[in-house]
mmCIF file of C-alpha atoms in Angstrom:
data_model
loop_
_atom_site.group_PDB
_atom_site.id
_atom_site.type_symbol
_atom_site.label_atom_id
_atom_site.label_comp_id
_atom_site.label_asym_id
_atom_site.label_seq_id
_atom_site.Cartn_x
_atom_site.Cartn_y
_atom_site.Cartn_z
ATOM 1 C CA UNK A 79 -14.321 -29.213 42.113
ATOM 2 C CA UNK A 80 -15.696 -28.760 38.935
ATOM 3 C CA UNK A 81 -15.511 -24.715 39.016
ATOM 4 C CA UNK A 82 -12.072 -25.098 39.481
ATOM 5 C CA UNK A 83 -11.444 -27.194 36.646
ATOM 6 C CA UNK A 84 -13.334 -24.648 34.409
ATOM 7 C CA UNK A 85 -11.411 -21.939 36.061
ATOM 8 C CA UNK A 86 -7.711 -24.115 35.206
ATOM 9 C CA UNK A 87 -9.264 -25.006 32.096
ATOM 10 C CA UNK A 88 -9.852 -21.482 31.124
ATOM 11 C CA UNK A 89 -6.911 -19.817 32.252
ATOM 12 C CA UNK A 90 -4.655 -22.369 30.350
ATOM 13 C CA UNK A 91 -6.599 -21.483 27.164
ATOM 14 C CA UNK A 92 -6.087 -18.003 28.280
ATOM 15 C CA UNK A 93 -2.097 -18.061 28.320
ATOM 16 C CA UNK A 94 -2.319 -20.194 25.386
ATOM 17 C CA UNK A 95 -4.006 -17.672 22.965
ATOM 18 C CA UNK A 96 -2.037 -15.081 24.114
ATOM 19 C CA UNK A 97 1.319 -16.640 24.181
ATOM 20 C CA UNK A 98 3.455 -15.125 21.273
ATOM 21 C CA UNK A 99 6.518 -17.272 21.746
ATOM 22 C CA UNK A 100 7.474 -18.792 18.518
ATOM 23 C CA UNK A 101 5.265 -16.507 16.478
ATOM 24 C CA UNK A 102 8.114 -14.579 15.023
ATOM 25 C CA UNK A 103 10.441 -17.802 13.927
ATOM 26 C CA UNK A 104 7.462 -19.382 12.189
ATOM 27 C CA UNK A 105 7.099 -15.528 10.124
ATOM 28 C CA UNK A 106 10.911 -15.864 9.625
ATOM 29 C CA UNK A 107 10.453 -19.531 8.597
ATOM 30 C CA UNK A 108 7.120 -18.152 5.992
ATOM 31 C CA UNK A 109 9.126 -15.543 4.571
ATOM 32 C CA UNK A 110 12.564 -17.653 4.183
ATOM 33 C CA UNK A 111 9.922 -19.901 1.936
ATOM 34 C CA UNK A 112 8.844 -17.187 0.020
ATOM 35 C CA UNK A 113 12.390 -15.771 -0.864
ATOM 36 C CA UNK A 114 13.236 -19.656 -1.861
ATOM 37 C CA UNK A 115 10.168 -20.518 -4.221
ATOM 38 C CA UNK A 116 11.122 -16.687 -5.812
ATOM 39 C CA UNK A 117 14.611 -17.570 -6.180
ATOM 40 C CA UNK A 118 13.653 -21.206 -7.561
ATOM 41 C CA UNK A 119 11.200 -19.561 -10.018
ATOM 42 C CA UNK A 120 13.576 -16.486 -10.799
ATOM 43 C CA UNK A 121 16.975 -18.658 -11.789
ATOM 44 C CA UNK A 122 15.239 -22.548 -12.972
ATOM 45 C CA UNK A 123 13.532 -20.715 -16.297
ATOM 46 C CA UNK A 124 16.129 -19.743 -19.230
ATOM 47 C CA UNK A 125 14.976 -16.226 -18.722
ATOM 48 C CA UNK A 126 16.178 -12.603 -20.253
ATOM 49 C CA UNK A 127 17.763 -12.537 -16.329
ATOM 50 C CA UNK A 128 19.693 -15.235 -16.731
ATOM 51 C CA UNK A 129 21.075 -14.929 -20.349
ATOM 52 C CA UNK A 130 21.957 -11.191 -19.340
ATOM 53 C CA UNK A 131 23.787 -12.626 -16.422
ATOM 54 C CA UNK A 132 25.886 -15.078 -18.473
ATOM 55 C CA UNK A 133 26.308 -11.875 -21.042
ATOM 56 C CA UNK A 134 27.898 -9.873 -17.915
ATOM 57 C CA UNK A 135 29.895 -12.105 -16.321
ATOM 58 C CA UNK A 136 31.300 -13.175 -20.358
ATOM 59 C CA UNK A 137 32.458 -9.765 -21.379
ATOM 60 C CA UNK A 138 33.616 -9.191 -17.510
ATOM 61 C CA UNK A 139 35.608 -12.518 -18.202
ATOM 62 C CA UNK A 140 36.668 -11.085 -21.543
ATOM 63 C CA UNK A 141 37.891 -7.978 -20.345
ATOM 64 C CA UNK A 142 40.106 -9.366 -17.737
ATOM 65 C CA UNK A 143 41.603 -11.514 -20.160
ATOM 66 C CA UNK A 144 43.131 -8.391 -22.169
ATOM 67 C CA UNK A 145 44.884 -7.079 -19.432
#
C-alpha cells in the first residue's frame, strides 16, 4: 500500500517537472513586461527621443501645410 503511494507520488512529481505546458505564455507574458517597462521608461522622460519626435512630426506638419 504504501509502495504504491510512493510509486503515484513519484510519478505525479515526475509529469509535473517535466510538463512544459504553459512555459512558453508565461516567456511571452516576461517579455511583453519587458517591452512595456522599456517603452514606459523610453517615452515618460522629456528625452532628446522625444523632442526629435515632436521636431519630425512639426516640420512634416509644416510641409504639408505648403502644398
Amino acid at each position: 500500500m504504501i509502495t504504491k503511494l510512493y510509486v503515484d507520488v513519484t510519478n505525479y512529481l515526475n509529469e509535473l517537472k517535466n510538463d512544459e505546458q504553459g512555459v512558453t505564455a508565461i516567456e511571452y507574458g516576461l517579455i511583453g513586461v519587458a517591452m512595456a517597462a522599456f517603452l514606459i521608461l523610453t517615452f515618460a522622460a522629456d528625452g532628446t527621443l522625444i523632442t526629435a519626435l515632436g521636431n519630425a512630426f512639426g516640420d512634416i506638419a509644416a510641409d504639408l501645410d505648403t502644398f
